[in-house]
mmCIF file of C-alpha atoms and ligand atoms in Angstrom:
data_model
loop_
_atom_site.group_PDB
_atom_site.id
_atom_site.type_symbol
_atom_site.label_atom_id
_atom_site.label_comp_id
_atom_site.label_asym_id
_atom_site.label_seq_id
_atom_site.Cartn_x
_atom_site.Cartn_y
_atom_site.Cartn_z
ATOM 1 C CA MET D 1 84.764 158.378 87.221
ATOM 2 C CA ILE D 2 83.935 158.419 90.999
ATOM 3 C CA SER D 3 83.066 161.791 92.281
ATOM 4 C CA ARG D 4 84.860 163.010 95.562
ATOM 5 C CA ARG D 5 81.444 162.856 97.401
ATOM 6 C CA SER D 6 80.534 159.402 96.383
ATOM 7 C CA PHE D 7 84.163 158.448 97.452
ATOM 8 C CA ILE D 8 83.972 160.075 100.848
ATOM 9 C CA THR D 9 80.472 158.307 101.265
ATOM 10 C CA THR D 10 81.764 154.894 100.244
ATOM 11 C CA SER D 11 85.115 155.024 102.087
ATOM 12 C CA SER D 12 83.394 156.255 105.433
ATOM 13 C CA LEU D 13 80.845 153.579 105.165
ATOM 14 C CA ALA D 14 83.647 151.042 104.475
ATOM 15 C CA ILE D 15 85.806 152.294 107.312
ATOM 16 C CA ALA D 16 82.679 152.082 109.643
ATOM 17 C CA GLY D 17 82.419 148.499 108.565
ATOM 18 C CA ILE D 18 78.960 149.212 107.290
ATOM 19 C CA GLY D 19 78.939 147.566 103.755
ATOM 20 C CA LEU D 20 75.635 147.828 101.762
ATOM 21 C CA SER D 21 75.137 145.099 99.364
ATOM 22 C CA LYS D 22 72.861 145.385 96.358
ATOM 23 C CA HIS D 23 70.419 143.431 98.472
ATOM 24 C CA GLY D 24 70.455 146.365 100.755
ATOM 25 C CA PHE D 25 71.789 144.397 103.796
ATOM 26 C CA SER D 26 74.660 145.027 105.691
ATOM 27 C CA SER D 27 77.308 142.305 106.981
ATOM 28 C CA ASN D 28 78.300 143.352 110.435
ATOM 29 C CA PRO D 29 81.616 142.238 111.727
ATOM 30 C CA ILE D 30 81.755 139.732 114.452
ATOM 31 C CA GLN D 31 83.636 141.214 117.365
ATOM 32 C CA ASN D 32 86.505 139.418 118.993
ATOM 33 C CA ASN D 33 89.132 141.448 120.403
ATOM 34 C CA LYS D 34 90.671 138.832 122.529
ATOM 35 C CA PHE D 35 93.730 136.732 121.384
ATOM 36 C CA PRO D 36 94.505 134.002 120.519
ATOM 37 C CA ILE D 37 91.805 133.020 117.895
ATOM 38 C CA VAL D 38 91.727 130.434 115.350
ATOM 39 C CA ILE D 39 89.060 129.981 112.375
ATOM 40 C CA SER D 40 88.898 127.267 109.912
ATOM 41 C CA THR D 41 86.747 125.986 107.062
ATOM 42 C CA TRP D 42 84.071 123.438 107.279
ATOM 43 C CA ASN D 43 83.200 121.124 110.197
ATOM 44 C CA HIS D 44 86.550 119.334 110.127
ATOM 45 C CA GLY D 45 87.758 122.615 111.271
ATOM 46 C CA LEU D 46 86.583 121.659 114.930
ATOM 47 C CA PRO D 47 89.188 119.025 115.556
ATOM 48 C CA ALA D 48 91.855 121.080 113.567
ATOM 49 C CA ASN D 49 91.078 123.944 115.568
ATOM 50 C CA GLU D 50 91.620 122.034 118.843
ATOM 51 C CA ALA D 51 95.091 121.003 117.703
ATOM 52 C CA ALA D 52 96.001 124.476 116.944
ATOM 53 C CA TRP D 53 94.355 125.669 120.189
ATOM 54 C CA LYS D 54 97.041 123.355 122.079
ATOM 55 C CA ILE D 55 99.656 125.608 120.890
ATOM 56 C CA LEU D 56 97.902 128.958 120.934
ATOM 57 C CA SER D 57 96.623 128.469 124.653
ATOM 58 C CA LYS D 58 100.256 128.036 125.745
ATOM 59 C CA GLY D 59 101.357 131.287 124.111
ATOM 60 C CA GLY D 60 102.803 129.579 121.024
ATOM 61 C CA TYR D 61 103.444 130.824 117.633
ATOM 62 C CA SER D 62 100.353 130.910 115.069
ATOM 63 C CA LEU D 63 102.578 129.485 112.364
ATOM 64 C CA ASP D 64 103.218 126.513 114.568
ATOM 65 C CA ALA D 65 99.478 126.346 115.344
ATOM 66 C CA VAL D 66 98.056 126.507 111.852
ATOM 67 C CA GLU D 67 100.478 123.727 110.767
ATOM 68 C CA ALA D 68 99.406 121.459 113.561
ATOM 69 C CA GLY D 69 95.866 122.374 112.951
ATOM 70 C CA VAL D 70 95.685 121.245 109.333
ATOM 71 C CA ARG D 71 97.783 118.260 109.896
ATOM 72 C CA VAL D 72 94.641 116.771 111.679
ATOM 73 C CA PRO D 73 92.522 116.462 108.497
ATOM 74 C CA GLU D 74 95.552 115.795 106.283
ATOM 75 C CA GLY D 75 96.056 112.521 108.478
ATOM 76 C CA ASP D 76 92.528 111.601 108.808
ATOM 77 C CA PRO D 77 91.310 109.123 105.991
ATOM 78 C CA LYS D 78 87.560 110.108 106.986
ATOM 79 C CA VAL D 79 88.249 113.556 105.608
ATOM 80 C CA ILE D 80 88.135 112.560 101.863
ATOM 81 C CA THR D 81 89.066 115.985 100.591
ATOM 82 C CA VAL D 82 92.423 116.671 102.344
ATOM 83 C CA GLY D 83 95.682 114.669 102.418
ATOM 84 C CA TYR D 84 95.664 110.911 103.189
ATOM 85 C CA GLY D 85 92.536 109.222 101.861
ATOM 86 C CA GLY D 86 91.717 112.167 99.773
ATOM 87 C CA ILE D 87 89.743 111.668 96.581
ATOM 88 C CA PRO D 88 92.132 110.992 93.655
ATOM 89 C CA ASP D 89 92.355 112.310 90.051
ATOM 90 C CA SER D 90 90.647 110.595 87.117
ATOM 91 C CA GLU D 91 93.607 108.193 86.752
ATOM 92 C CA GLY D 92 93.500 107.112 90.434
ATOM 93 C CA LYS D 93 96.426 109.274 91.773
ATOM 94 C CA VAL D 94 96.205 111.382 94.953
ATOM 95 C CA THR D 95 97.921 114.610 94.206
ATOM 96 C CA LEU D 96 98.027 117.217 97.072
ATOM 97 C CA ASP D 97 98.109 121.066 97.042
ATOM 98 C CA ALA D 98 99.048 123.162 100.189
ATOM 99 C CA CYS D 99 100.320 126.526 101.258
ATOM 100 C CA ILE D 100 101.268 128.405 104.321
ATOM 101 C CA MET D 101 101.942 132.064 105.173
ATOM 102 C CA ASP D 102 103.136 133.941 108.135
ATOM 103 C CA GLU D 103 102.712 137.421 109.777
ATOM 104 C CA LYS D 104 105.857 138.736 107.941
ATOM 105 C CA GLY D 105 104.573 137.944 104.476
ATOM 106 C CA ARG D 106 106.753 134.789 104.104
ATOM 107 C CA ALA D 107 105.044 131.999 102.101
ATOM 108 C CA GLY D 108 105.733 128.474 101.032
ATOM 109 C CA SER D 109 103.649 126.100 98.714
ATOM 110 C CA VAL D 110 103.584 122.771 97.194
ATOM 111 C CA THR D 111 101.366 121.825 94.173
ATOM 112 C CA TYR D 112 100.666 118.238 92.767
ATOM 113 C CA LEU D 113 102.550 116.476 95.579
ATOM 114 C CA GLN D 114 102.115 112.725 95.592
ATOM 115 C CA HIS D 115 102.923 110.027 98.355
ATOM 116 C CA ILE D 116 103.452 112.624 101.141
ATOM 117 C CA LYS D 117 100.977 112.724 103.915
ATOM 118 C CA HIS D 118 101.632 116.046 105.180
ATOM 119 C CA PRO D 119 102.054 118.563 102.279
ATOM 120 C CA ILE D 120 101.484 121.521 104.736
ATOM 121 C CA SER D 121 104.747 120.675 106.412
ATOM 122 C CA VAL D 122 106.633 120.373 103.089
ATOM 123 C CA ALA D 123 105.179 123.833 102.391
ATOM 124 C CA ARG D 124 106.583 125.291 105.512
ATOM 125 C CA LEU D 125 109.940 123.897 104.790
ATOM 126 C CA VAL D 126 109.813 125.429 101.253
ATOM 127 C CA MET D 127 109.197 128.685 102.951
ATOM 128 C CA GLU D 128 111.830 128.322 105.692
ATOM 129 C CA LYS D 129 114.681 126.432 103.781
ATOM 130 C CA THR D 130 114.533 127.500 100.075
ATOM 131 C CA PRO D 131 114.828 130.852 98.303
ATOM 132 C CA HIS D 132 111.420 129.772 96.403
ATOM 133 C CA VAL D 133 107.745 130.018 97.194
ATOM 134 C CA MET D 134 106.491 127.040 95.347
ATOM 135 C CA LEU D 135 107.660 123.677 94.305
ATOM 136 C CA SER D 136 105.827 121.102 92.265
ATOM 137 C CA GLY D 137 105.198 117.538 91.423
ATOM 138 C CA LYS D 138 108.473 115.517 91.370
ATOM 139 C CA GLY D 139 110.670 118.367 92.561
ATOM 140 C CA ALA D 140 108.352 118.953 95.624
ATOM 141 C CA PHE D 141 108.379 115.213 96.294
ATOM 142 C CA GLU D 142 112.158 114.848 96.188
ATOM 143 C CA PHE D 143 112.650 118.022 98.364
ATOM 144 C CA ALA D 144 110.266 116.242 100.865
ATOM 145 C CA ARG D 145 112.211 112.879 100.630
ATOM 146 C CA LYS D 146 115.463 114.862 101.283
ATOM 147 C CA ASN D 147 113.908 116.462 104.265
ATOM 148 C CA GLY D 148 112.960 113.168 105.839
ATOM 149 C CA PHE D 149 109.378 112.704 104.664
ATOM 150 C CA LYS D 150 108.348 109.147 104.238
ATOM 151 C CA LYS D 151 106.859 107.992 100.951
ATOM 152 C CA GLU D 152 103.468 106.826 101.689
ATOM 153 C CA LYS D 153 100.580 105.370 99.934
ATOM 154 C CA LEU D 154 97.573 107.937 99.988
ATOM 155 C CA LEU D 155 94.963 106.008 98.051
ATOM 156 C CA THR D 156 92.893 104.124 100.616
ATOM 157 C CA PRO D 157 91.057 100.981 99.655
ATOM 158 C CA GLU D 158 87.745 102.969 100.204
ATOM 159 C CA ARG D 159 88.776 105.775 97.792
ATOM 160 C CA LYS D 160 90.160 103.201 95.398
ATOM 161 C CA ALA D 161 86.856 101.435 95.219
ATOM 162 C CA ALA D 162 84.824 104.623 94.794
ATOM 163 C CA TRP D 163 87.174 105.800 91.978
ATOM 164 C CA LYS D 164 86.741 102.453 90.180
ATOM 165 C CA LYS D 165 83.088 102.899 90.379
ATOM 166 C CA TRP D 166 83.355 106.468 89.005
ATOM 167 C CA LYS D 167 85.520 105.375 86.187
ATOM 168 C CA LYS D 168 83.123 102.593 85.296
ATOM 169 C CA GLY D 169 80.233 105.036 85.181
ATOM 170 C CA LYS D 170 82.468 106.994 82.585
ATOM 171 C CA LYS D 171 81.469 110.163 84.433
ATOM 172 C CA LYS D 172 83.057 113.407 83.272
ATOM 173 C CA PHE D 173 84.959 115.739 85.525
ATOM 174 C CA SER D 174 83.062 118.591 86.862
ATOM 175 C CA ASN D 175 83.957 121.316 89.110
ATOM 176 C CA GLU D 176 80.226 122.112 89.670
ATOM 177 C CA ILE D 177 78.869 121.826 93.243
ATOM 178 C CA ASN D 178 78.949 118.361 94.591
ATOM 179 C CA ILE D 179 80.224 116.324 97.500
ATOM 180 C CA GLU D 180 83.507 115.553 95.821
ATOM 181 C CA ASN D 181 84.490 119.225 95.396
ATOM 182 C CA HIS D 182 84.118 120.146 99.110
ATOM 183 C CA ASP D 183 86.133 120.544 102.127
ATOM 184 C CA THR D 184 89.501 121.947 101.432
ATOM 185 C CA ILE D 185 90.734 123.224 104.923
ATOM 186 C CA GLY D 186 91.897 126.835 105.184
ATOM 187 C CA MET D 187 92.919 128.048 108.528
ATOM 188 C CA LEU D 188 93.610 131.430 110.036
ATOM 189 C CA ALA D 189 95.126 132.154 113.547
ATOM 190 C CA ILE D 190 96.249 135.088 115.652
ATOM 191 C CA ASP D 191 98.545 134.213 118.728
ATOM 192 C CA LYS D 192 98.771 135.850 121.948
ATOM 193 C CA ASP D 193 101.265 138.224 120.637
ATOM 194 C CA GLY D 194 99.043 139.391 117.761
ATOM 195 C CA ARG D 195 100.889 137.465 115.040
ATOM 196 C CA MET D 196 98.670 136.040 112.313
ATOM 197 C CA SER D 197 99.427 133.012 110.184
ATOM 198 C CA GLY D 198 97.441 130.945 107.580
ATOM 199 C CA ALA D 199 97.394 127.436 106.062
ATOM 200 C CA CYS D 200 95.370 125.828 103.245
ATOM 201 C CA THR D 201 95.612 122.075 102.208
ATOM 202 C CA THR D 202 93.673 119.856 100.003
ATOM 203 C CA SER D 203 93.383 116.866 97.528
ATOM 204 C CA GLY D 204 91.719 119.295 95.189
ATOM 205 C CA MET D 205 88.559 118.641 93.047
ATOM 206 C CA GLY D 206 87.589 114.887 93.044
ATOM 207 C CA TYR D 207 88.505 113.025 89.861
ATOM 208 C CA LYS D 208 90.197 116.060 88.269
ATOM 209 C CA MET D 209 92.328 116.068 85.272
ATOM 210 C CA PRO D 210 95.703 114.729 85.709
ATOM 211 C CA GLY D 211 98.030 117.648 86.377
ATOM 212 C CA ARG D 212 95.307 120.035 87.558
ATOM 213 C CA VAL D 213 96.370 122.334 90.231
ATOM 214 C CA GLY D 214 93.757 124.374 92.135
ATOM 215 C CA ASP D 215 93.599 127.574 94.026
ATOM 216 C CA SER D 216 94.671 126.152 97.393
ATOM 217 C CA PRO D 217 98.298 126.299 97.001
ATOM 218 C CA ILE D 218 98.321 129.724 95.219
ATOM 219 C CA ILE D 219 99.050 132.513 97.402
ATOM 220 C CA GLY D 220 96.521 135.278 96.933
ATOM 221 C CA ALA D 221 93.973 132.701 95.710
ATOM 222 C CA GLY D 222 93.500 129.948 98.262
ATOM 223 C CA LEU D 223 95.109 131.807 101.094
ATOM 224 C CA PHE D 224 96.548 135.341 101.856
ATOM 225 C CA VAL D 225 98.063 136.754 104.987
ATOM 226 C CA ASP D 226 99.153 140.470 105.466
ATOM 227 C CA GLY D 227 100.215 140.702 109.036
ATOM 228 C CA GLU D 228 99.303 144.379 109.233
ATOM 229 C CA ILE D 229 95.817 143.807 108.098
ATOM 230 C CA GLY D 230 94.439 140.253 108.258
ATOM 231 C CA GLY D 231 94.161 137.276 106.310
ATOM 232 C CA ALA D 232 91.587 135.039 104.152
ATOM 233 C CA ALA D 233 91.216 131.469 103.025
ATOM 234 C CA ALA D 234 88.966 129.975 100.418
ATOM 235 C CA THR D 235 87.273 126.782 99.590
ATOM 236 C CA GLY D 236 85.131 125.600 96.783
ATOM 237 C CA SER D 237 85.561 125.740 92.901
ATOM 238 C CA GLY D 238 89.271 126.635 92.608
ATOM 239 C CA GLU D 239 89.120 127.844 89.171
ATOM 240 C CA LEU D 240 86.724 130.591 90.069
ATOM 241 C CA VAL D 241 89.003 131.688 93.077
ATOM 242 C CA MET D 242 92.106 131.640 91.004
ATOM 243 C CA LYS D 243 90.650 133.940 88.220
ATOM 244 C CA THR D 244 89.831 136.687 90.771
ATOM 245 C CA LEU D 245 92.766 136.056 93.232
ATOM 246 C CA GLY D 246 89.935 135.788 95.875
ATOM 247 C CA THR D 247 91.791 135.869 99.151
ATOM 248 C CA PHE D 248 94.236 138.621 98.059
ATOM 249 C CA LEU D 249 91.221 140.672 97.165
ATOM 250 C CA VAL D 250 89.364 140.171 100.546
ATOM 251 C CA VAL D 251 92.518 141.109 102.313
ATOM 252 C CA GLU D 252 92.882 144.332 100.076
ATOM 253 C CA LEU D 253 89.102 145.138 100.722
ATOM 254 C CA MET D 254 89.905 144.909 104.573
ATOM 255 C CA ARG D 255 92.887 147.276 103.979
ATOM 256 C CA ASN D 256 90.487 149.766 102.573
ATOM 257 C CA GLY D 257 88.298 149.504 105.606
ATOM 258 C CA MET D 258 85.781 146.727 104.958
ATOM 259 C CA SER D 259 84.877 144.312 107.668
ATOM 260 C CA PRO D 260 85.861 140.640 107.061
ATOM 261 C CA SER D 261 82.282 139.550 106.426
ATOM 262 C CA ARG D 262 81.655 142.438 103.881
ATOM 263 C CA ALA D 263 85.127 141.832 102.176
ATOM 264 C CA CYS D 264 84.223 138.236 101.641
ATOM 265 C CA GLU D 265 80.773 139.150 100.326
ATOM 266 C CA GLU D 266 82.292 141.532 97.844
ATOM 267 C CA ALA D 267 84.880 138.843 96.674
ATOM 268 C CA VAL D 268 81.994 136.400 96.175
ATOM 269 C CA LYS D 269 80.028 139.066 94.299
ATOM 270 C CA ARG D 270 83.014 139.683 91.804
ATOM 271 C CA ILE D 271 82.454 135.949 90.904
ATOM 272 C CA VAL D 272 78.647 135.966 90.670
ATOM 273 C CA LYS D 273 78.614 138.992 88.608
ATOM 274 C CA LYS D 274 80.856 137.496 85.924
ATOM 275 C CA ILE D 275 79.483 133.953 85.632
ATOM 276 C CA PRO D 276 75.972 133.511 84.439
ATOM 277 C CA ASP D 277 75.866 129.955 85.834
ATOM 278 C CA TYR D 278 77.180 130.698 89.221
ATOM 279 C CA GLU D 279 74.466 128.851 90.800
ATOM 280 C CA LYS D 280 76.066 125.641 89.901
ATOM 281 C CA TYR D 281 79.130 126.493 92.033
ATOM 282 C CA GLN D 282 80.259 126.796 95.520
ATOM 283 C CA ILE D 283 82.759 129.168 96.945
ATOM 284 C CA GLY D 284 83.301 130.036 100.516
ATOM 285 C CA TYR D 285 85.732 132.518 102.037
ATOM 286 C CA ILE D 286 86.640 133.098 105.698
ATOM 287 C CA ALA D 287 88.623 136.075 106.913
ATOM 288 C CA LEU D 288 90.046 137.519 109.949
ATOM 289 C CA ASN D 289 91.454 140.858 110.654
ATOM 290 C CA LYS D 290 94.250 142.097 112.624
ATOM 291 C CA SER D 291 91.927 143.051 115.524
ATOM 292 C CA GLY D 292 90.343 139.557 115.764
ATOM 293 C CA GLU D 293 87.124 140.362 113.876
ATOM 294 C CA TYR D 294 86.211 137.505 111.658
ATOM 295 C CA GLY D 295 83.670 136.863 108.911
ATOM 296 C CA SER D 296 82.740 134.739 105.961
ATOM 297 C CA PHE D 297 80.510 134.568 102.894
ATOM 298 C CA CYS D 298 79.793 131.802 100.236
ATOM 299 C CA ILE D 299 77.607 131.312 97.194
ATOM 300 C CA GLN D 300 75.402 128.323 98.438
ATOM 301 C CA PRO D 301 73.981 127.915 101.798
ATOM 302 C CA GLY D 302 75.688 125.079 103.678
ATOM 303 C CA PHE D 303 79.209 126.507 103.936
ATOM 304 C CA ASN D 304 80.186 126.577 107.590
ATOM 305 C CA PHE D 305 83.500 127.229 109.658
ATOM 306 C CA ALA D 306 84.814 126.526 113.054
ATOM 307 C CA VAL D 307 85.873 129.245 115.553
ATOM 308 C CA LYS D 308 87.959 128.874 118.682
ATOM 309 C CA THR D 309 88.661 131.372 121.252
ATOM 310 C CA GLU D 310 89.055 131.307 124.968
ATOM 311 C CA ASP D 311 85.322 131.742 125.309
ATOM 312 C CA LYS D 312 84.018 129.529 122.445
ATOM 313 C CA THR D 313 84.027 126.687 120.411
ATOM 314 C CA ASP D 314 81.717 127.128 117.585
ATOM 315 C CA LEU D 315 80.660 125.937 114.029
ATOM 316 C CA GLU D 316 79.151 128.730 112.359
ATOM 317 C CA ASP D 317 77.019 129.022 109.142
ATOM 318 C CA ALA D 318 78.312 131.488 106.596
ATOM 319 C CA GLU D 319 76.021 133.915 104.877
ATOM 320 C CA ALA D 320 75.127 132.795 101.445
ATOM 321 C CA TRP D 321 74.595 134.952 98.377
ATOM 322 C CA LEU D 322 71.756 132.506 96.990
ATOM 323 C CA LYS D 323 69.915 132.781 100.346
ATOM 324 C CA LYS D 324 69.798 136.530 100.123
ATOM 325 C CA LEU D 325 68.597 136.974 96.659
HETATM 326 C C1 SD4 Z 1 90.292 123.066 94.645
HETATM 327 N N1 SD4 Z 1 89.537 124.641 96.149
HETATM 328 O O1 SD4 Z 1 91.204 122.223 94.363
HETATM 329 C C2 SD4 Z 1 89.814 123.339 95.918
HETATM 330 C C3 SD4 Z 1 88.770 122.350 96.255
HETATM 331 C C4 SD4 Z 1 88.038 122.707 97.499
HETATM 332 O O2 SD4 Z 1 86.458 122.480 99.192
HETATM 333 O O3 SD4 Z 1 88.038 123.679 98.097
HETATM 334 N N2 SD4 Z 1 87.247 122.082 98.099
HETATM 335 O O4 SD4 Z 1 89.591 123.609 93.586
#
């Protein structure tokens, strides 16, 4: 049982944002008290943030901003882990997962969606036009078609050729760290009026099993926003994030007083403590609290995230568990 003394010590450290890890370092919050702000995962977050910024800088709504932002990699075939041009499953089908959440706690999600270029916009419509949170597969596709989305071919000739090569090599699916498994975009934004929204969208693990759905469309796993506290988004091996409800955990840790960086670190720690071969995997979290402080943490060095405010346009490296050992 936790003693009253250690509770007071732990919580006052946490409230001060001074979290000491087992390595004895502290993750300090990065201060940014000016709105608007938008942060997103990986370097394709830079152009995505620009699109979001067009809306945020004019005083627009963060929900419109995150939707417009993540549509950029969704529509870009050079980004091979999101939307159009994404890596297919083991049968050559591109299946997409996405979700969106606003400051009021409303949420919408689509999973295993095929033939639709912008799953994030379908997820938003699920949130706004249905009594449900999540639509999947055929139902999600039919809902999208009824709402005017075009049926499109998402497998590009380049990705088809790569898939054929992969199949010939009779490689097995692996959710361990490798290029195929990176680069879901997760985005968090606060607008001029202090409203926070988030979006997350991906083509999932490359060459995954048919029917596989990852963490990205699951509220509390790939994305979570609580307008009163803050938000978090995840990238990496979705199975590990799902089993720990990673972004919900990050937001709860922030609710209990942790800084965004420290909360992300703690959520990574929950994973590495449980999985003996964690070194094979990558998980990256980003988090933003209601005051505009942001942070991140990951398992492997190499995860970066893009930040945009009035004063900066940055790509920042996340602190990594393995680097700190
Ligand atoms: C998934 N989390 O489907 C996604 C993949 C990913 O960066 O994030 N890539 O498990």
